[in-house]
Amino acid sequence: MNLLEKLDAAAAARKAQLPEGLAAFGIPIDESYSATEARIGERRVLMLGTNNYLGLSFSAECREAAHKAIDQEGTGTTGSRMANGNYYGHRALERELAEFYHCRECIVFTTGYQANLGTISGLAGAGDVVLIDGDAHASIYDGCILSGADVIRFRHNDVIDLEKRLRRLGDRSRDTLIIIEGIYSMLGDQAPLAEIVKLKNVYQSTLLLDEAHSLGVLGETGQGLVEKSRMINEVDFITGTFSKSLCGIGGFCVSNHPQLNQLRYVSHPYIFTASPSPATIASTRAALQLLRDGSSLREQLWKNAYQLYSCLKETGYCLGPEPGPIVAVLLDSPKRALTLWNGLMAHDIYVNLVLPPAAPEGKSLVRCSINAAHTTEQISRVCETFSKLYPTVTQ
Amino acid sequence: MSKITQTQITELLCQRLACFTDVEAEISPETNLITHLAIDSVKLLNLIMEIEDQFDISVPLNALVDVLTVQDLANLIYKIKLSS
Ligand SMILES: Cc1ncc(COP(=O)(O)O)c(C=O)c1O
């Protein structure tokens, strides 16, 4: 099989899996009206499948900051942070994030994906070990591959399994980077951080926590799981993204280890790419301020999350392990998941469809994500629709 | 367990693989995991976790890039077991 034939074979396999399901992926959003509504074709749909947790995508402060930055600094930096792309805004955002986490160092990357790639491959190398949660995001897997380290998975959120694997490493546990996430992107459950910190201290390993989905969502000021668990002094490196609750694009790593700064000189995903545009950085800085002051947004977000989780549970749906802004409905076949997804679309509700192998444990998911801008009425409408559709996925 | 032979590992793998694949096929050392058994990447990773526990070893995922057949996997496990 030549290169192109291999792609044809992959396309055929994808079509064969669920021919009628192809339309669910990469659906064209024709117009975006607000943090909760968009137009898809002729339909005005309720968006229940974004990562816009605080509902800030249309905030006046962020838009104004972005407009101003475009007018003053232009549309793009046209260069790397290591060359001509290191603007005042990038450095200011790094200072603000470091201060937000009470950390000495911060590096801003062009995407959250690159933040993981750059941090992991900058920290670990050949001969080292990276121990990752089995449900880790693809950016973590890819960072591990780029690092050249030995990559070992432990069972998702299973502290006993993690310890077993640390023990097997013997002395190598000291050269080991453990990687977990604050909130896991598919099932929406949280890492048992306090227990993992205990282990990493016993085995003298290094811990990296990806707060992509927990930034703005957990903790009093929205730092993430690290704040909720009061573990800021115990976690070595925190990565995160601007593309979810901060409604921009970009990523970061913060740490109290001064060595983080060295990554600027060795990390290809930091060096060999253009820096984020001035508008992105400006809106992210404005969003960070709103996020820090956003306890009422968090309150509303959690109220919405509990409302949806409890009503779907009552209806009889099988859900992810705990309530949160990601409510994953687990279905035992891709066909059933697609039936539910189509049913929701027919009622003008957009959610994410996740099929194997992207979903954990061979399940298929209808993944809902809630934000602070959803109204109680909107969530009630979603609940009623799910309840109406229940018979179609159980027969 | 420390004296386990390469042949025993191969036999054990063939048995375990039968549970991981939906394909009805005779599994031999030459069987290709992906093209013959349609073991996708996630299934392979889960199989690796089971193997790790069974032999009390760690199999780095990066070592799997050279694994195509059941025999390749058995050789890798044997090598890691020997050096552990
Ligand atoms: C856990 C996790 N880490 C990192 C990323 C990458 O973030 P970005 O979209 O900013 O590249 C994502 C986003 O999908 C994610 O879910």
XYZ file of N, CA and C in Angstrom, chain A residues 120-236:
351
model
N 6.353 19.099 27.997
C 6.725 17.692 28.219
C 8.051 17.368 27.531
N 8.177 17.810 26.271
C 9.406 17.460 25.545
C 10.591 18.279 26.052
N 10.311 19.413 26.681
C 11.402 20.196 27.265
C 11.876 19.608 28.581
N 10.969 18.982 29.332
C 11.319 18.452 30.647
C 11.932 17.054 30.568
N 11.310 16.188 29.759
C 11.743 14.787 29.735
C 12.467 14.491 28.436
N 13.406 13.551 28.514
C 14.146 13.171 27.311
C 14.499 11.696 27.356
N 15.302 11.261 26.391
C 15.690 9.850 26.327
C 16.252 9.402 27.676
N 15.810 8.245 28.133
C 16.293 7.710 29.418
C 15.393 8.078 30.576
N 14.595 9.135 30.435
C 13.629 9.488 31.480
C 12.336 8.708 31.272
N 11.438 8.859 32.250
C 10.155 8.155 32.145
C 9.023 9.167 32.268
N 7.982 8.987 31.461
C 6.776 9.784 31.630
C 5.641 8.815 31.967
N 4.978 9.059 33.094
C 3.864 8.202 33.531
C 2.583 8.984 33.325
N 1.723 8.519 32.426
C 0.536 9.317 32.109
C -0.750 8.574 32.422
N -1.758 9.323 32.806
C -3.085 8.758 33.019
C -3.587 8.175 31.687
N -4.238 7.030 31.753
C -4.716 6.367 30.542
C -5.680 7.199 29.715
N -6.392 8.135 30.334
C -7.354 8.962 29.597
C -6.767 10.315 29.185
N -5.445 10.436 29.222
C -4.824 11.739 28.928
C -5.142 12.203 27.501
N -5.148 13.501 27.333
C -5.439 14.139 26.045
C -4.331 13.844 25.024
N -4.701 13.881 23.746
C -3.748 13.573 22.667
C -2.511 14.470 22.712
N -2.670 15.719 23.172
C -1.507 16.610 23.215
C -0.467 16.089 24.211
N -0.936 15.378 25.237
C -0.010 14.807 26.222
C 0.710 13.604 25.610
N -0.040 12.759 24.929
C 0.593 11.627 24.241
C 1.630 12.123 23.239
N 1.254 13.139 22.463
C 2.165 13.629 21.426
C 3.409 14.268 22.042
N 3.224 14.963 23.155
C 4.364 15.550 23.869
C 5.317 14.457 24.328
N 4.741 13.350 24.785
C 5.562 12.226 25.245
C 6.380 11.651 24.089
N 5.732 11.505 22.941
C 6.441 10.947 21.781
C 7.599 11.869 21.398
N 7.300 13.176 21.387
C 8.333 14.145 21.017
C 9.512 14.119 22.000
N 9.228 13.791 23.260
C 10.275 13.839 24.287
C 11.325 12.742 24.101
N 10.926 11.594 23.548
C 11.867 10.469 23.437
C 12.000 9.680 24.731
N 11.245 10.058 25.776
C 11.306 9.335 27.049
C 10.517 8.027 26.948
N 10.701 7.149 27.944
C 9.881 5.940 28.013
C 8.503 6.334 28.539
N 7.465 5.957 27.809
C 6.109 6.382 28.158
C 5.334 5.205 28.735
N 4.831 5.381 29.944
C 4.066 4.306 30.587
C 2.722 4.874 31.027
N 1.656 4.120 30.753
C 0.310 4.578 31.142
C -0.103 3.929 32.438
N -0.851 4.661 33.273
C -1.506 4.000 34.415
C -3.009 4.095 34.222
N -3.745 3.222 34.911
C -5.201 3.179 34.726
C -5.812 4.486 35.212
N -6.796 4.947 34.450
C -7.386 6.266 34.678
C -7.800 6.500 36.140
N -7.253 7.554 36.734
C -7.588 7.985 38.100
C -7.393 6.896 39.150
N -6.540 5.915 38.870
C -6.353 4.782 39.772
C -5.009 4.934 40.499
N -5.082 5.382 41.751
C -3.864 5.706 42.500
C -3.072 4.435 42.826
N -3.791 3.344 43.064
C -3.108 2.082 43.385
C -2.313 1.608 42.164
N -2.922 1.756 41.005
C -2.243 1.369 39.763
C -1.016 2.247 39.512
N -1.152 3.540 39.792
C -0.019 4.462 39.625
C 1.126 4.049 40.549
N 0.785 3.734 41.794
C 1.845 3.370 42.741
C 2.570 2.107 42.277
N 1.790 1.137 41.799
C 2.393 -0.102 41.312
C 3.428 0.204 40.238
N 3.083 1.122 39.340
C 3.990 1.426 38.233
C 5.194 2.251 38.709
N 4.996 3.086 39.705
C 6.127 3.837 40.272
C 7.093 2.872 40.975
N 6.507 1.937 41.710
C 7.334 0.977 42.435
C 8.207 0.171 41.457
N 7.595 -0.255 40.347
C 8.343 -1.047 39.363
C 9.540 -0.296 38.797
N 9.447 1.016 38.809
C 10.519 1.802 38.201
C 11.788 1.819 39.054
N 11.670 1.496 40.326
C 12.849 1.544 41.203
C 13.416 2.951 41.245
N 14.743 3.058 41.111
C 15.402 4.371 41.190
C 14.962 5.322 40.076
N 14.466 4.745 38.996
C 14.076 5.608 37.857
C 12.884 6.499 38.195
N 12.193 6.214 39.295
C 11.039 7.058 39.648
C 11.470 8.509 39.882
N 12.752 8.700 40.207
C 13.235 10.082 40.415
C 13.403 10.845 39.103
N 13.510 10.115 38.032
C 13.605 10.758 36.709
C 12.275 10.642 35.982
N 11.195 10.626 36.752
C 9.879 10.376 36.157
C 8.978 11.593 36.256
N 8.336 11.886 35.139
C 7.337 12.958 35.099
C 5.953 12.300 35.083
N 5.149 12.600 36.122
C 3.772 12.075 36.164
C 2.871 13.152 35.559
N 1.961 12.763 34.664
C 1.085 13.769 34.033
C -0.384 13.407 34.227
N -1.123 14.374 34.774
C -2.563 14.171 34.997
C -3.312 15.433 34.549
N -4.639 15.341 34.547
C -5.458 16.506 34.175
C -6.376 16.886 35.334
N -6.706 18.163 35.434
C -7.596 18.641 36.495
C -8.989 18.068 36.318
N -9.576 18.326 35.141
C -10.842 17.709 34.753
C -10.584 17.005 33.426
N -10.957 15.735 33.340
C -10.704 14.980 32.102
C -11.725 15.346 31.038
N -11.206 15.520 29.823
C -12.010 16.160 28.778
C -13.176 15.310 28.286
N -13.106 14.013 28.442
C -14.171 13.172 27.899
C -15.243 12.857 28.939
N -14.842 12.368 30.110
C -15.840 11.970 31.111
C -16.124 13.072 32.127
N -15.298 14.105 32.142
C -15.548 15.241 33.025
C -15.222 14.984 34.487
N -14.500 13.904 34.778
C -14.162 13.634 36.187
C -12.834 14.281 36.561
N -12.618 14.430 37.884
C -11.436 15.147 38.374
C -10.376 14.162 38.878
N -9.112 14.585 38.797
C -8.019 13.721 39.273
C -7.976 13.738 40.805
N -7.616 12.604 41.426
C -7.433 12.568 42.890
C -6.091 13.197 43.253
N -6.036 14.515 43.174
C -4.752 15.222 43.222
C -3.988 14.999 44.532
N -4.686 15.098 45.671
C -3.982 14.996 46.955
C -3.270 13.643 47.070
N -3.935 12.595 46.631
C -3.318 11.261 46.738
C -2.149 11.105 45.770
N -2.280 11.716 44.600
C -1.199 11.613 43.614
C 0.018 12.420 44.096
N -0.247 13.558 44.726
C 0.857 14.364 45.271
C 1.616 13.565 46.331
N 0.867 12.848 47.180
C 1.527 12.020 48.206
C 2.495 11.033 47.551
N 2.012 10.379 46.516
C 2.850 9.387 45.826
C 4.068 10.020 45.183
N 3.837 11.173 44.533
C 4.975 11.778 43.822
C 6.044 12.228 44.831
N 5.621 12.572 46.050
C 6.597 12.928 47.076
C 7.348 11.693 47.579
N 6.611 10.621 47.811
C 7.259 9.386 48.286
C 8.279 8.901 47.257
N 7.899 8.933 45.986
C 8.777 8.385 44.941
C 9.683 9.443 44.310
N 9.617 10.654 44.862
C 10.480 11.768 44.410
C 10.395 12.004 42.901
N 9.171 11.930 42.386
C 8.964 12.194 40.966
C 8.565 13.658 40.782
N 8.322 14.030 39.538
C 7.899 15.395 39.208
C 6.467 15.312 38.684
N 5.637 16.301 39.047
C 4.222 16.228 38.663
C 3.829 17.393 37.759
N 3.187 17.051 36.646
C 2.636 18.069 35.744
C 1.111 17.902 35.714
N 0.416 18.997 35.949
C -1.052 18.968 35.964
C -1.563 19.855 34.831
N -2.373 19.284 33.947
C -2.968 20.059 32.852
C -4.350 20.545 33.311
N -4.475 21.852 33.461
C -5.738 22.426 33.954
C -6.609 22.930 32.788
N -6.425 22.363 31.591
C -7.153 22.857 30.412
C -8.649 23.061 30.685
N -9.298 22.039 31.245
C -10.753 22.122 31.432
C -11.151 22.597 32.822
N -10.192 22.744 33.732
C -10.539 23.125 35.109
C -10.225 24.589 35.398
N -9.416 25.222 34.549
C -9.132 26.655 34.706
C -10.445 27.441 34.574
N -10.700 28.277 35.571
C -11.929 29.080 35.534
C -13.129 28.355 36.112
N -12.967 27.041 36.300
C -14.102 26.197 36.672
C -14.011 25.762 38.134
N -12.795 25.430 38.584
C -12.604 24.947 39.955
C -11.781 25.958 40.758
N -12.032 25.975 42.078
C -11.265 26.846 42.968
C -11.919 28.204 43.096
N -11.629 28.838 44.219
C -12.279 30.105 44.524
C -12.016 31.179 43.470
N -10.753 31.283 43.034
C -10.449 32.296 42.016
C -10.331 31.684 40.629
N -10.617 30.379 40.520
C -10.639 29.741 39.210
C -9.300 29.191 38.743
N -8.329 29.045 39.659
C -7.033 28.485 39.237
C -7.181 27.065 38.704
N -8.150 26.350 39.250
C -8.352 24.969 38.798
C -8.317 24.001 39.963
N -8.040 22.726 39.631
C -8.042 21.686 40.671
C -6.989 21.982 41.735
N -5.906 22.597 41.317
C -4.808 22.892 42.242
C -5.299 23.797 43.380
N -6.198 24.697 43.072
C -6.718 25.606 44.096
C -7.791 24.904 44.937
N -8.661 24.193 44.267
C -9.707 23.462 44.988
C -9.076 22.491 45.998
N -7.956 21.858 45.613
C -7.308 20.867 46.477
C -6.238 21.498 47.373
N -6.047 22.798 47.245
C -5.009 23.524 48.016
C -3.630 22.866 47.860
N -3.210 22.702 46.633
C -1.972 21.961 46.358
C -0.994 22.773 45.519
N -1.160 24.082 45.488
C -0.338 24.875 44.575
C 1.155 24.701 44.846
N 1.525 24.476 46.110
C 2.955 24.331 46.395
C 3.477 22.924 46.156
N 2.597 22.033 45.781
C 2.988 20.628 45.634
C 3.118 20.197 44.176
N 2.447 20.935 43.298
C 2.476 20.550 41.879
C 3.651 21.264 41.215
N 4.486 20.521 40.491
C 5.691 21.132 39.928
C 5.399 22.031 38.731
